[in-house]
PDB file of C-alpha atoms in Angstrom:
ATOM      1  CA  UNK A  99     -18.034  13.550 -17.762  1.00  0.00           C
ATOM      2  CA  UNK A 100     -16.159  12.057 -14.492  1.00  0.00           C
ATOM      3  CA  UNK A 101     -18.214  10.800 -12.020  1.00  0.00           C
ATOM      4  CA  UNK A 102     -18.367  13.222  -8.414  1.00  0.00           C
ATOM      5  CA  UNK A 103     -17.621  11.360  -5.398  1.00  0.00           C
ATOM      6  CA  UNK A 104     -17.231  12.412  -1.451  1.00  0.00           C
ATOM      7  CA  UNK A 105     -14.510  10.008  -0.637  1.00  0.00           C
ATOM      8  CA  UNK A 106     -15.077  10.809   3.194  1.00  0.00           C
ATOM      9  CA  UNK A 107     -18.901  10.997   5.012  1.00  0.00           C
ATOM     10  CA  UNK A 108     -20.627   9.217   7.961  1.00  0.00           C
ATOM     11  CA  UNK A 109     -23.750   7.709   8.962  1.00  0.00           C
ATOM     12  CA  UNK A 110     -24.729   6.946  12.342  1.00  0.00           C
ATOM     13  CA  UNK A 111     -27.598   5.971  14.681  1.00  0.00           C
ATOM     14  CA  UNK A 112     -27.077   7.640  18.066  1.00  0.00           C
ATOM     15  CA  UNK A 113     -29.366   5.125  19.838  1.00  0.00           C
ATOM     16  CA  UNK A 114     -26.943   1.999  18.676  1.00  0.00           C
ATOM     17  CA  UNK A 115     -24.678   3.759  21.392  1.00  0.00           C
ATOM     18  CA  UNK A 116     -21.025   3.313  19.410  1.00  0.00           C
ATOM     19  CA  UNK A 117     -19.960   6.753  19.615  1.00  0.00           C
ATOM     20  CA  UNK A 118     -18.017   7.513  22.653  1.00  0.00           C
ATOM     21  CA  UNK A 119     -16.538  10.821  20.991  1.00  0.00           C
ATOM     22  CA  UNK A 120     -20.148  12.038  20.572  1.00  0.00           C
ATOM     23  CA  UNK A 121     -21.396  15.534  22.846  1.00  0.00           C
ATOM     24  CA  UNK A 122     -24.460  14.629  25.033  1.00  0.00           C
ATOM     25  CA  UNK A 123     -26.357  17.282  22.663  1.00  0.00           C
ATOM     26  CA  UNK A 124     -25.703  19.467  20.374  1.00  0.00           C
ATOM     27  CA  UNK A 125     -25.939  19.050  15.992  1.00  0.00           C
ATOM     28  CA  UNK A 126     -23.875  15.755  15.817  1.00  0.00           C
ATOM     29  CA  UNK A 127     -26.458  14.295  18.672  1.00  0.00           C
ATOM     30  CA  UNK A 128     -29.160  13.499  15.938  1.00  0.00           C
ATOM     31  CA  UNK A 129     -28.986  10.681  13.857  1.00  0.00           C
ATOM     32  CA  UNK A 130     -27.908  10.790  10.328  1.00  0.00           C
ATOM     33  CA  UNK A 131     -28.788   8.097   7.762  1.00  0.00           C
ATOM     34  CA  UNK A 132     -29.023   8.003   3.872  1.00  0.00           C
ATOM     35  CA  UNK A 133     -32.157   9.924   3.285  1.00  0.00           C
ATOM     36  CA  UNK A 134     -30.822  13.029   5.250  1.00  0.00           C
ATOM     37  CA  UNK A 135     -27.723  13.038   2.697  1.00  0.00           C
ATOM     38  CA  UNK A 136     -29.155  12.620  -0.401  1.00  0.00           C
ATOM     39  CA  UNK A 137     -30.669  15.965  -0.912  1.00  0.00           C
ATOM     40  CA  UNK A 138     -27.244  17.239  -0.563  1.00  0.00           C
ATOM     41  CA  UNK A 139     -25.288  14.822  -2.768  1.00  0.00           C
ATOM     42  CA  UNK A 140     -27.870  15.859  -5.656  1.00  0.00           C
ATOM     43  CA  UNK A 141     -27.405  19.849  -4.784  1.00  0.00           C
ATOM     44  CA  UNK A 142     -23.628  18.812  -5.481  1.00  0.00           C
ATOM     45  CA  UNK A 143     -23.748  16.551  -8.056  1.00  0.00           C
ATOM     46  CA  UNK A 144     -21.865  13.992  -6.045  1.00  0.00           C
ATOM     47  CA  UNK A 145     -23.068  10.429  -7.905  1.00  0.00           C
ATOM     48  CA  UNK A 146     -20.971   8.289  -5.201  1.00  0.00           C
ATOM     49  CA  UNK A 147     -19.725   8.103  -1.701  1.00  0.00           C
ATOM     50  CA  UNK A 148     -17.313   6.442   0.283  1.00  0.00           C
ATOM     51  CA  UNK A 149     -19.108   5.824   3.813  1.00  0.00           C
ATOM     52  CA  UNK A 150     -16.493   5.771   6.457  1.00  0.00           C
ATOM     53  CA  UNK A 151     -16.744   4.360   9.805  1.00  0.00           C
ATOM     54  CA  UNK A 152     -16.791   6.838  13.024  1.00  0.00           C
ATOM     55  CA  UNK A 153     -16.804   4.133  16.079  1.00  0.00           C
ATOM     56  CA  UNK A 154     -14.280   1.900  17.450  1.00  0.00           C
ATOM     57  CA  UNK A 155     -16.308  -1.381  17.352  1.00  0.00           C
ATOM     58  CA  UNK A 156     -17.004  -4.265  14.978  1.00  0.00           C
ATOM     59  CA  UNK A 157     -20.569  -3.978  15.261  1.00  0.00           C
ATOM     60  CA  UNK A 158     -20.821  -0.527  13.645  1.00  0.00           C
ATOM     61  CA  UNK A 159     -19.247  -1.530  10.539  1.00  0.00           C
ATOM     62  CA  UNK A 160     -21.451  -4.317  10.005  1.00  0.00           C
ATOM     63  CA  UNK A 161     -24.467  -2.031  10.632  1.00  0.00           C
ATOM     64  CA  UNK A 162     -22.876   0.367   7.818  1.00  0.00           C
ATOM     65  CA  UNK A 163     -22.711  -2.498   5.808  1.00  0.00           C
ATOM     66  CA  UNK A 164     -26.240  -3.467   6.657  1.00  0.00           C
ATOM     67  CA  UNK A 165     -27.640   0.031   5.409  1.00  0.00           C
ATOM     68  CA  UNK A 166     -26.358  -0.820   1.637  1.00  0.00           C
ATOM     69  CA  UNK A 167     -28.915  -3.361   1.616  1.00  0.00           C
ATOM     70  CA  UNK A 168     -31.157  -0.323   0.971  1.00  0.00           C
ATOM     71  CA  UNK A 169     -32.521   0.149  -2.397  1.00  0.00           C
ATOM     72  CA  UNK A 170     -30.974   3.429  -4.272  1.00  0.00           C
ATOM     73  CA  UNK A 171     -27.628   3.413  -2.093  1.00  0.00           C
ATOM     74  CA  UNK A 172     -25.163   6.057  -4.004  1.00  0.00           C
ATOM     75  CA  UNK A 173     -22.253   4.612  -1.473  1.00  0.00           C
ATOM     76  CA  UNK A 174     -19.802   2.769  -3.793  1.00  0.00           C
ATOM     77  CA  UNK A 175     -17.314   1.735  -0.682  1.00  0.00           C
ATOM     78  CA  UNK A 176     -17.393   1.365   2.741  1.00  0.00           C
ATOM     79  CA  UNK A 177     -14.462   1.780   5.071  1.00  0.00           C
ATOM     80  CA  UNK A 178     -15.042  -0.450   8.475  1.00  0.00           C
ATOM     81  CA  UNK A 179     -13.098  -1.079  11.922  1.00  0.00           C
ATOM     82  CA  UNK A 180     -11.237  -3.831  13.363  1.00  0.00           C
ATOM     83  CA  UNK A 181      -9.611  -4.947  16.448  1.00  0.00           C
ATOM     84  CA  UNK A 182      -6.027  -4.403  14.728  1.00  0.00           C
ATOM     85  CA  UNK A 183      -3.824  -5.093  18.330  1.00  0.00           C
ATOM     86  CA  UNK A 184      -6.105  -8.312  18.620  1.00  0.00           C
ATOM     87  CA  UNK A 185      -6.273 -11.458  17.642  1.00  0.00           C
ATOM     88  CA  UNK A 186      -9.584 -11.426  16.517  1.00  0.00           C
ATOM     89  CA  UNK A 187      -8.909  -9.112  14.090  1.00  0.00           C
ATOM     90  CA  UNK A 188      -8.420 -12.070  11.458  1.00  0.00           C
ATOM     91  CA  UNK A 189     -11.899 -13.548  12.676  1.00  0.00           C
ATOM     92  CA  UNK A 190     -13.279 -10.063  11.666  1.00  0.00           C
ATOM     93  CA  UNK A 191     -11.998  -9.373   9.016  1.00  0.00           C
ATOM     94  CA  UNK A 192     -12.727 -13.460   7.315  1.00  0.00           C
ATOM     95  CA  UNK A 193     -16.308 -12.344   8.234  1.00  0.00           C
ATOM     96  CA  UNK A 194     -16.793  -8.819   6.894  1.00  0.00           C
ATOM     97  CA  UNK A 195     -13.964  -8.833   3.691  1.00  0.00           C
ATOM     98  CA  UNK A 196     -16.390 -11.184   1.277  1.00  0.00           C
ATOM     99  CA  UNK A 197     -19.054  -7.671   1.261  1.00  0.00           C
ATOM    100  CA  UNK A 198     -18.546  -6.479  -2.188  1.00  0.00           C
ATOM    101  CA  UNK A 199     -18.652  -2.723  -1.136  1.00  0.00           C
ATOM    102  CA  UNK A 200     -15.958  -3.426   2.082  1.00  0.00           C
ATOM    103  CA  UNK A 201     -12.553  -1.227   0.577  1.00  0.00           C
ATOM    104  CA  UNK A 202     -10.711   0.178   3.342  1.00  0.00           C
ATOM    105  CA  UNK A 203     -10.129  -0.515   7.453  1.00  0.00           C
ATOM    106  CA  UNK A 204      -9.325   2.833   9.994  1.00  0.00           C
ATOM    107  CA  UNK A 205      -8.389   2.640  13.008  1.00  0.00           C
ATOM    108  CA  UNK A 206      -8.727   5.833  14.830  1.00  0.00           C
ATOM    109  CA  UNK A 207      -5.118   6.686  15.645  1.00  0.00           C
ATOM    110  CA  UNK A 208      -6.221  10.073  16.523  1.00  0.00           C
ATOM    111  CA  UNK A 209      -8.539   8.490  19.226  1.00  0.00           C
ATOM    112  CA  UNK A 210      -6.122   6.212  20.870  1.00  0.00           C
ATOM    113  CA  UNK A 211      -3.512   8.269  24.013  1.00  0.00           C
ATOM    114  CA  UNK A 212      -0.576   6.197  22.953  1.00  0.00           C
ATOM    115  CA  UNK A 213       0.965   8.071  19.864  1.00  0.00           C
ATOM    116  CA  UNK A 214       2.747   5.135  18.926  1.00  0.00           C
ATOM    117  CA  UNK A 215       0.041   2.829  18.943  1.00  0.00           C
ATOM    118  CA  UNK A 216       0.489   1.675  15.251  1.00  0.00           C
ATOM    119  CA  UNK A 217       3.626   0.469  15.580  1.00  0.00           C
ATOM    120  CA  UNK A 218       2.750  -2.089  17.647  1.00  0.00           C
ATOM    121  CA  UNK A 219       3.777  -5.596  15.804  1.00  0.00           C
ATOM    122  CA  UNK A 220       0.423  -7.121  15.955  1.00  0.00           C
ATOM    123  CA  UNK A 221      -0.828  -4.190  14.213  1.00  0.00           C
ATOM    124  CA  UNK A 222       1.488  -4.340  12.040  1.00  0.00           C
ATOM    125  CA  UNK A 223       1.194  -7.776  11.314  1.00  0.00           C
ATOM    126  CA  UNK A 224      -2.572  -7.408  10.528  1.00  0.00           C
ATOM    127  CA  UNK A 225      -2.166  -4.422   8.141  1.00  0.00           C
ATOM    128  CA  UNK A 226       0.363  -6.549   6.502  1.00  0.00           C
ATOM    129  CA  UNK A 227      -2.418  -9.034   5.788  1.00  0.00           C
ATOM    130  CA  UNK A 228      -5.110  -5.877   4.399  1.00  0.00           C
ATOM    131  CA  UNK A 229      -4.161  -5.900   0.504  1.00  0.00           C
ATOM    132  CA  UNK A 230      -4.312 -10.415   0.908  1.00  0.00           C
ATOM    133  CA  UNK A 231      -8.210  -8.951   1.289  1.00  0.00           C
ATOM    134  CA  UNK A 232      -8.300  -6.673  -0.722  1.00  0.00           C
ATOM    135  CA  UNK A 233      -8.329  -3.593   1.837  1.00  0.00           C
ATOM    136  CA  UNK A 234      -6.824  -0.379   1.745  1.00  0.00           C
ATOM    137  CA  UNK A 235      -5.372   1.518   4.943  1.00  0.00           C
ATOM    138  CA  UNK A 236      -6.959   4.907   6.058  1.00  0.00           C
ATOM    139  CA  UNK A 237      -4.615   7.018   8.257  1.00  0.00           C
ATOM    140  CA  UNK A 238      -7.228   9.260  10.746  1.00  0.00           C
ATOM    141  CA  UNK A 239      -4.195  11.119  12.770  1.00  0.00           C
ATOM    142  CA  UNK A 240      -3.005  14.187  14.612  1.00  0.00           C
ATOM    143  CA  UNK A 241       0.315  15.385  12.846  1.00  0.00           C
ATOM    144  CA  UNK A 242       2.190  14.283  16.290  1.00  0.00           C
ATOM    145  CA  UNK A 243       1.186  10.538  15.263  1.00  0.00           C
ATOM    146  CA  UNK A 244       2.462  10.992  11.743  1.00  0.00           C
ATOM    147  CA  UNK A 245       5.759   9.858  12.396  1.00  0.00           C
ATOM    148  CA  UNK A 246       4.656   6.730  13.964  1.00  0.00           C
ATOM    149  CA  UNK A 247       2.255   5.889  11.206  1.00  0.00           C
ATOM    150  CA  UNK A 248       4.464   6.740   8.724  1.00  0.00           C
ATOM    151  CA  UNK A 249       7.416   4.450  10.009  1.00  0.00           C
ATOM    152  CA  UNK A 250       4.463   1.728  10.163  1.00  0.00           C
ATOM    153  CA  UNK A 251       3.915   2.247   7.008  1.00  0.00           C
ATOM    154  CA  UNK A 252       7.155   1.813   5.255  1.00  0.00           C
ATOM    155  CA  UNK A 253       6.664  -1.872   6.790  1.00  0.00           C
ATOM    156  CA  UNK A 254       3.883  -2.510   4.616  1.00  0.00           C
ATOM    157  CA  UNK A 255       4.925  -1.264   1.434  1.00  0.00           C
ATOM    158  CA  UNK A 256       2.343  -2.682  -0.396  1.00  0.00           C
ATOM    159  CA  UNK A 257      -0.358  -1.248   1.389  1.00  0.00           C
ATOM    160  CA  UNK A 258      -2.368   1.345  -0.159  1.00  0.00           C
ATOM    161  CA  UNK A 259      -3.367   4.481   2.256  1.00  0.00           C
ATOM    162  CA  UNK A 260      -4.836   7.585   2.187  1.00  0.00           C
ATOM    163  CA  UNK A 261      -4.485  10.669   5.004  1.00  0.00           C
ATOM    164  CA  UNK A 262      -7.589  11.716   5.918  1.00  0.00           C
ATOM    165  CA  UNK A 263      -8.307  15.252   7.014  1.00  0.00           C
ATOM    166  CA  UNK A 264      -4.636  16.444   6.059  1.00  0.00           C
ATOM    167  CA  UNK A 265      -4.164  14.500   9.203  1.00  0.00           C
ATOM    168  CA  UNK A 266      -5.663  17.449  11.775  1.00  0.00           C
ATOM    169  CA  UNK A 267      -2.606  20.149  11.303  1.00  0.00           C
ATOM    170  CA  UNK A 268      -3.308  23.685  12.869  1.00  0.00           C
ATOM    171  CA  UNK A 269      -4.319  26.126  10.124  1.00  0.00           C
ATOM    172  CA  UNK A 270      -3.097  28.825   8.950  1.00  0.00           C
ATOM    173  CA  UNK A 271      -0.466  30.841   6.995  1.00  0.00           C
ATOM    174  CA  UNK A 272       2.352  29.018   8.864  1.00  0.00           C
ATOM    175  CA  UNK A 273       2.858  24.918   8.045  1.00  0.00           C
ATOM    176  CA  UNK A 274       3.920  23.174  11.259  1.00  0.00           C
ATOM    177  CA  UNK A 275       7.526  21.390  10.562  1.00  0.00           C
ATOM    178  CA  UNK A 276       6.652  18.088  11.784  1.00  0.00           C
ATOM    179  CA  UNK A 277       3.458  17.815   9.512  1.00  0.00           C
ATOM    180  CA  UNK A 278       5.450  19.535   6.695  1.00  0.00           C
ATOM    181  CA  UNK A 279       8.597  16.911   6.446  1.00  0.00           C
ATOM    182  CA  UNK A 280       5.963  13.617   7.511  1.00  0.00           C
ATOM    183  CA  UNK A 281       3.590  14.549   4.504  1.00  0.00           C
ATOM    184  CA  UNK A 282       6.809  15.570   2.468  1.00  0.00           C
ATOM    185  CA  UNK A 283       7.586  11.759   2.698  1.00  0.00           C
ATOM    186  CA  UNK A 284       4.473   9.930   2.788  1.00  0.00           C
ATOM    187  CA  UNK A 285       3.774  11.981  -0.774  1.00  0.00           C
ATOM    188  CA  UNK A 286       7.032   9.889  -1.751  1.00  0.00           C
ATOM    189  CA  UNK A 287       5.168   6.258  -1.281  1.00  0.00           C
ATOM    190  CA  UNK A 288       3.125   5.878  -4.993  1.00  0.00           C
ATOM    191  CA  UNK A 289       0.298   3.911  -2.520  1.00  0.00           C
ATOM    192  CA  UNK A 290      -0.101   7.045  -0.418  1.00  0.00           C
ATOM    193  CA  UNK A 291      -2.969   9.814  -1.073  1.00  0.00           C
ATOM    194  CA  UNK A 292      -4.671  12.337   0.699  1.00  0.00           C
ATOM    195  CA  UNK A 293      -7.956  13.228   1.695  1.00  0.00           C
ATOM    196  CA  UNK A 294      -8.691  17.026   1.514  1.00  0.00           C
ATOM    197  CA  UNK A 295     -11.492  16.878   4.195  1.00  0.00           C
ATOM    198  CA  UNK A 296     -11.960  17.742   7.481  1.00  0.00           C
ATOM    199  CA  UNK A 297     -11.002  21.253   7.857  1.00  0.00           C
ATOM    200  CA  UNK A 298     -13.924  23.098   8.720  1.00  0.00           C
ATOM    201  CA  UNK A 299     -13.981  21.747  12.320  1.00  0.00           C
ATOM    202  CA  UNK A 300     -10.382  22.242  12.527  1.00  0.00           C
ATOM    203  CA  UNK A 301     -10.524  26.020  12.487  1.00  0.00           C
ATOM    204  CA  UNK A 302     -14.149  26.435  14.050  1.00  0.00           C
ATOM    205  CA  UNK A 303     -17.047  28.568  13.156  1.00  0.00           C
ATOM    206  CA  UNK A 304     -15.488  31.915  11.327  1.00  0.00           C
ATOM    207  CA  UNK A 305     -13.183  29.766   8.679  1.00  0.00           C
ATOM    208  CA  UNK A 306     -12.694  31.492   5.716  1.00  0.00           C
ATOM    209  CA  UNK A 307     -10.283  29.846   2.823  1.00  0.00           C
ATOM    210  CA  UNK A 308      -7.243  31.747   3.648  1.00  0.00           C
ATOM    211  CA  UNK A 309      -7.147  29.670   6.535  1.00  0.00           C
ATOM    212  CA  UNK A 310      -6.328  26.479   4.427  1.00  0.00           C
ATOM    213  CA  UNK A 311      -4.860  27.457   1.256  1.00  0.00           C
ATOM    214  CA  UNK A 312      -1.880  27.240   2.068  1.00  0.00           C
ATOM    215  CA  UNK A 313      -2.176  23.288   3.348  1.00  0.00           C
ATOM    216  CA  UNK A 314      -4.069  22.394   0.522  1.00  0.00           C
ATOM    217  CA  UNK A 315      -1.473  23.618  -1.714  1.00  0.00           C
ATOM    218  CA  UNK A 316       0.957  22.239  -0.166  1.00  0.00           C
ATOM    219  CA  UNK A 317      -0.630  18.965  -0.273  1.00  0.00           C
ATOM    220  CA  UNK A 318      -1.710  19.061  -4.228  1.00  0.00           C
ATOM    221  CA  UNK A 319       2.212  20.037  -4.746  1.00  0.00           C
ATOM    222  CA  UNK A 320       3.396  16.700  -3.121  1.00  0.00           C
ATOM    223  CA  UNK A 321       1.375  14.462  -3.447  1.00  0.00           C
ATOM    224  CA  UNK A 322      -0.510  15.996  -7.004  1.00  0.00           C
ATOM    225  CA  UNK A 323      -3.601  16.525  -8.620  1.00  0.00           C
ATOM    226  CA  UNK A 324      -3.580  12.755  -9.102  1.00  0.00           C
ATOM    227  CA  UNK A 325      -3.366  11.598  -5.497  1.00  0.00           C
ATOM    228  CA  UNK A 326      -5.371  13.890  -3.689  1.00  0.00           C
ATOM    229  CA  UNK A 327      -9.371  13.859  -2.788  1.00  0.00           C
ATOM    230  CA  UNK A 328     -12.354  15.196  -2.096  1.00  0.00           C
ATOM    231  CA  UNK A 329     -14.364  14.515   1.437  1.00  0.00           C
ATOM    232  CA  UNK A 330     -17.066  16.704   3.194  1.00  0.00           C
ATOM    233  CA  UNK A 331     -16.989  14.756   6.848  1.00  0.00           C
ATOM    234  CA  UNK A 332     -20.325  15.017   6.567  1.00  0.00           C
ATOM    235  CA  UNK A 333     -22.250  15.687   9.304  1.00  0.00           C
ATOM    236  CA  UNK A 334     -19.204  16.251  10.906  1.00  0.00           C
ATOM    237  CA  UNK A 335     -18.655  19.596   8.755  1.00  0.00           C
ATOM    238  CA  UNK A 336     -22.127  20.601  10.430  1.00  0.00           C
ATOM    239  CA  UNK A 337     -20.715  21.979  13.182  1.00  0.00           C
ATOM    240  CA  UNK A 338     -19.344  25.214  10.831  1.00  0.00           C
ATOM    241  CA  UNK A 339     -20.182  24.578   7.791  1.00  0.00           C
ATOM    242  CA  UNK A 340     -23.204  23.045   5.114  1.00  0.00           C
ATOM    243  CA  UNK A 341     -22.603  20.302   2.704  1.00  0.00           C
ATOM    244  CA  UNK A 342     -22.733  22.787   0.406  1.00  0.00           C
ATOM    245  CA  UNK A 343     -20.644  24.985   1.514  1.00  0.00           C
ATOM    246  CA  UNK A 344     -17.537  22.570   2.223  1.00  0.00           C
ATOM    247  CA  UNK A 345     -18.239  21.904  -1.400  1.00  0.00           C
ATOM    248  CA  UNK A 346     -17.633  24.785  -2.427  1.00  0.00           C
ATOM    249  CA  UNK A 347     -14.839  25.682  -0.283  1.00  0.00           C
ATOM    250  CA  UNK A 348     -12.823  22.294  -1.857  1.00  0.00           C
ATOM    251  CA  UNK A 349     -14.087  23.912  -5.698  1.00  0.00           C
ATOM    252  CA  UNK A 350     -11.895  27.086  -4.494  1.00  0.00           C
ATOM    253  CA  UNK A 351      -8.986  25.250  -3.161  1.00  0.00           C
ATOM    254  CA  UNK A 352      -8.560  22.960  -6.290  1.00  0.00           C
ATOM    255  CA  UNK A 353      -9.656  26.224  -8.576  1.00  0.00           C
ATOM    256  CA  UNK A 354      -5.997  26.574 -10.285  1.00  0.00           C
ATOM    257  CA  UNK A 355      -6.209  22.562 -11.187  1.00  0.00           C
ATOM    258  CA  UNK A 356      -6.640  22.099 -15.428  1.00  0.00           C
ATOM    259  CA  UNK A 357     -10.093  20.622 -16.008  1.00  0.00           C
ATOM    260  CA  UNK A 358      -8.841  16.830 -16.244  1.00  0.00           C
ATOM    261  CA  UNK A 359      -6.617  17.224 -12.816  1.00  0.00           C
ATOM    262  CA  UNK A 360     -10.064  18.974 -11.425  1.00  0.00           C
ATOM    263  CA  UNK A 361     -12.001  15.464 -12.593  1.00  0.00           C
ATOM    264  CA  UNK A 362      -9.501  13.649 -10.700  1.00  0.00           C
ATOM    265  CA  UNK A 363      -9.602  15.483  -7.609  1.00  0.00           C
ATOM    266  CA  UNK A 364     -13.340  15.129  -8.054  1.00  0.00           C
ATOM    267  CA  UNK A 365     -14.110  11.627  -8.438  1.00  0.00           C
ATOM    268  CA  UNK A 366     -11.201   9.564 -10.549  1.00  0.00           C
ATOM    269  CA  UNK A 367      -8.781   9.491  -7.527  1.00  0.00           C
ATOM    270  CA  UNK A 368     -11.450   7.957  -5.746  1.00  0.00           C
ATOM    271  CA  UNK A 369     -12.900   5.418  -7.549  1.00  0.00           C
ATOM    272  CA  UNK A 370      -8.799   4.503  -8.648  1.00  0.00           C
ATOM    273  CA  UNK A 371      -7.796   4.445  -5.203  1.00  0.00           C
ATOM    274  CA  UNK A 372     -11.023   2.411  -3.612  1.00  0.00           C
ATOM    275  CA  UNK A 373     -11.667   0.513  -6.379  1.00  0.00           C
ATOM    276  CA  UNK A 374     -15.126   1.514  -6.914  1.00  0.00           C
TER     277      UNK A 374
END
């Protein structure tokens, strides 16, 4: 049987004082580390994770990498931050690519209040350099960035990427134009997947799967049962939904899949993808 892997959680340590995007209380304000996920990756039978960064500094990625040192670690693959429209993003990357489990680098496009951002040529440059180390590309946007990453992207055609959270589109029966033709065409790249994560926090407390079945189809029709993923944004997803219930809620949305595009969706477009 195929392996079960959340392509897409988080673990943080609110003390470390990374998170600039974090509420001064509320759920997210608590820390969340390996032990508080495991119960919930066993209740799912999820065997692996991909642990993705969720702060725009160096240091947070090496303490991610730091917590695999722990005995019993289920993550297979950690996906890390660097100073892209820097120099030093060489320097970081020579000093954080040799970790075995390092697969991926994100910079938080959806964070940054210059849409095109990306397309700077320094950026550029350096994600030109990610597959020399052996790094994939995560895309973390708002679908008015799209068009900006994508154009990026067709610079780097080599680079292997993956959408995460559908890239943020507003829900609903209705598929906005912009995201519609920019996912239309980054489905065309054979390097490009998609995350199907995210959504829960997108629509708020109240969601119900009508809201996204009509994204996530549109998604598995482009880009296929064989490029598309599962991620719970865990403890993002906390704010509206359980682990367990964002489970289930991707088990509905890929219900029509056979059983072998199902196993993908679950775990072998993952571990193809990452590596892992």
């Amino acid at each position: 049987m195929q392996r079960r892997i959340d392509a897409h959680h988080h673990f943080w340590a609110v003390a470390r004082g990374d998170y600039h995007w974090m509420p001064d209380s509320g759920i997210l304000r608590h820390d969340y580390l390996p032990n508080d996920l495991a119960p919930h990756l066993k209740s799912a039978d999820i065997e692996g994770t991909i642990l993705v960064q969720a702060a725009q500094t160096f240091e947070e990625t090496e303490f991610l990498l730091h917590l695999l040192s722990q005995p019993g670690s289920t993550v297979l693959g950690v996906t890390g931050w660097v100073q892209l429209d820097s120099p030093q993003a060489l320097a970081q990357l020579d000093k954080i690519a040799p970790h075995p489990k390092l697969v991926a680098i994100r910079p938080m496009l959806q964070d940054i209040q210059a849409d095109d951002w990306v397309m700077q040529p320094q950026v550029i440059e350096h994600m030109r350099r990610l597959p020399q180390y052996h790094l994939r590309f995560e895309v973390l946007t708002y679908p008015q960035q799209l068009p900006y990453a994508l154009r990026a992207i067709e610079r780097v055609p080599e680079l292997d990427i993956v959408i995460n959270h559908l890239s943020k589109p507003r829900y609903g029966t209705t598929l906005q134009k912009e995201w519609r033709d920019c996912m239309k065409q980054f489905a065309q790249n054979p390097h490009a997947y998609c995350k199907l994560s995210g959504m829960v926090t997108e629509v708020g407390k109240g969601w119900s799967i009508a809201d996204f079945q009509a994204h996530a189809e549109y998604a598995l029709e482009h880009f296929g049962p064989y490029r598309v993923m599962f991620g719970s944004d865990w403890p993002v997803c906390l704010q509206c939904a359980t682990y367990e219930e964002v489970v289930t809620l991707a088990e509905l949305l890929t219900s029509q899949l056979k059983e072998e595009e199902r196993n993908a969706f679950w775990g072998a477009n993952a571990a193809r993808f990452y590596g892992v």
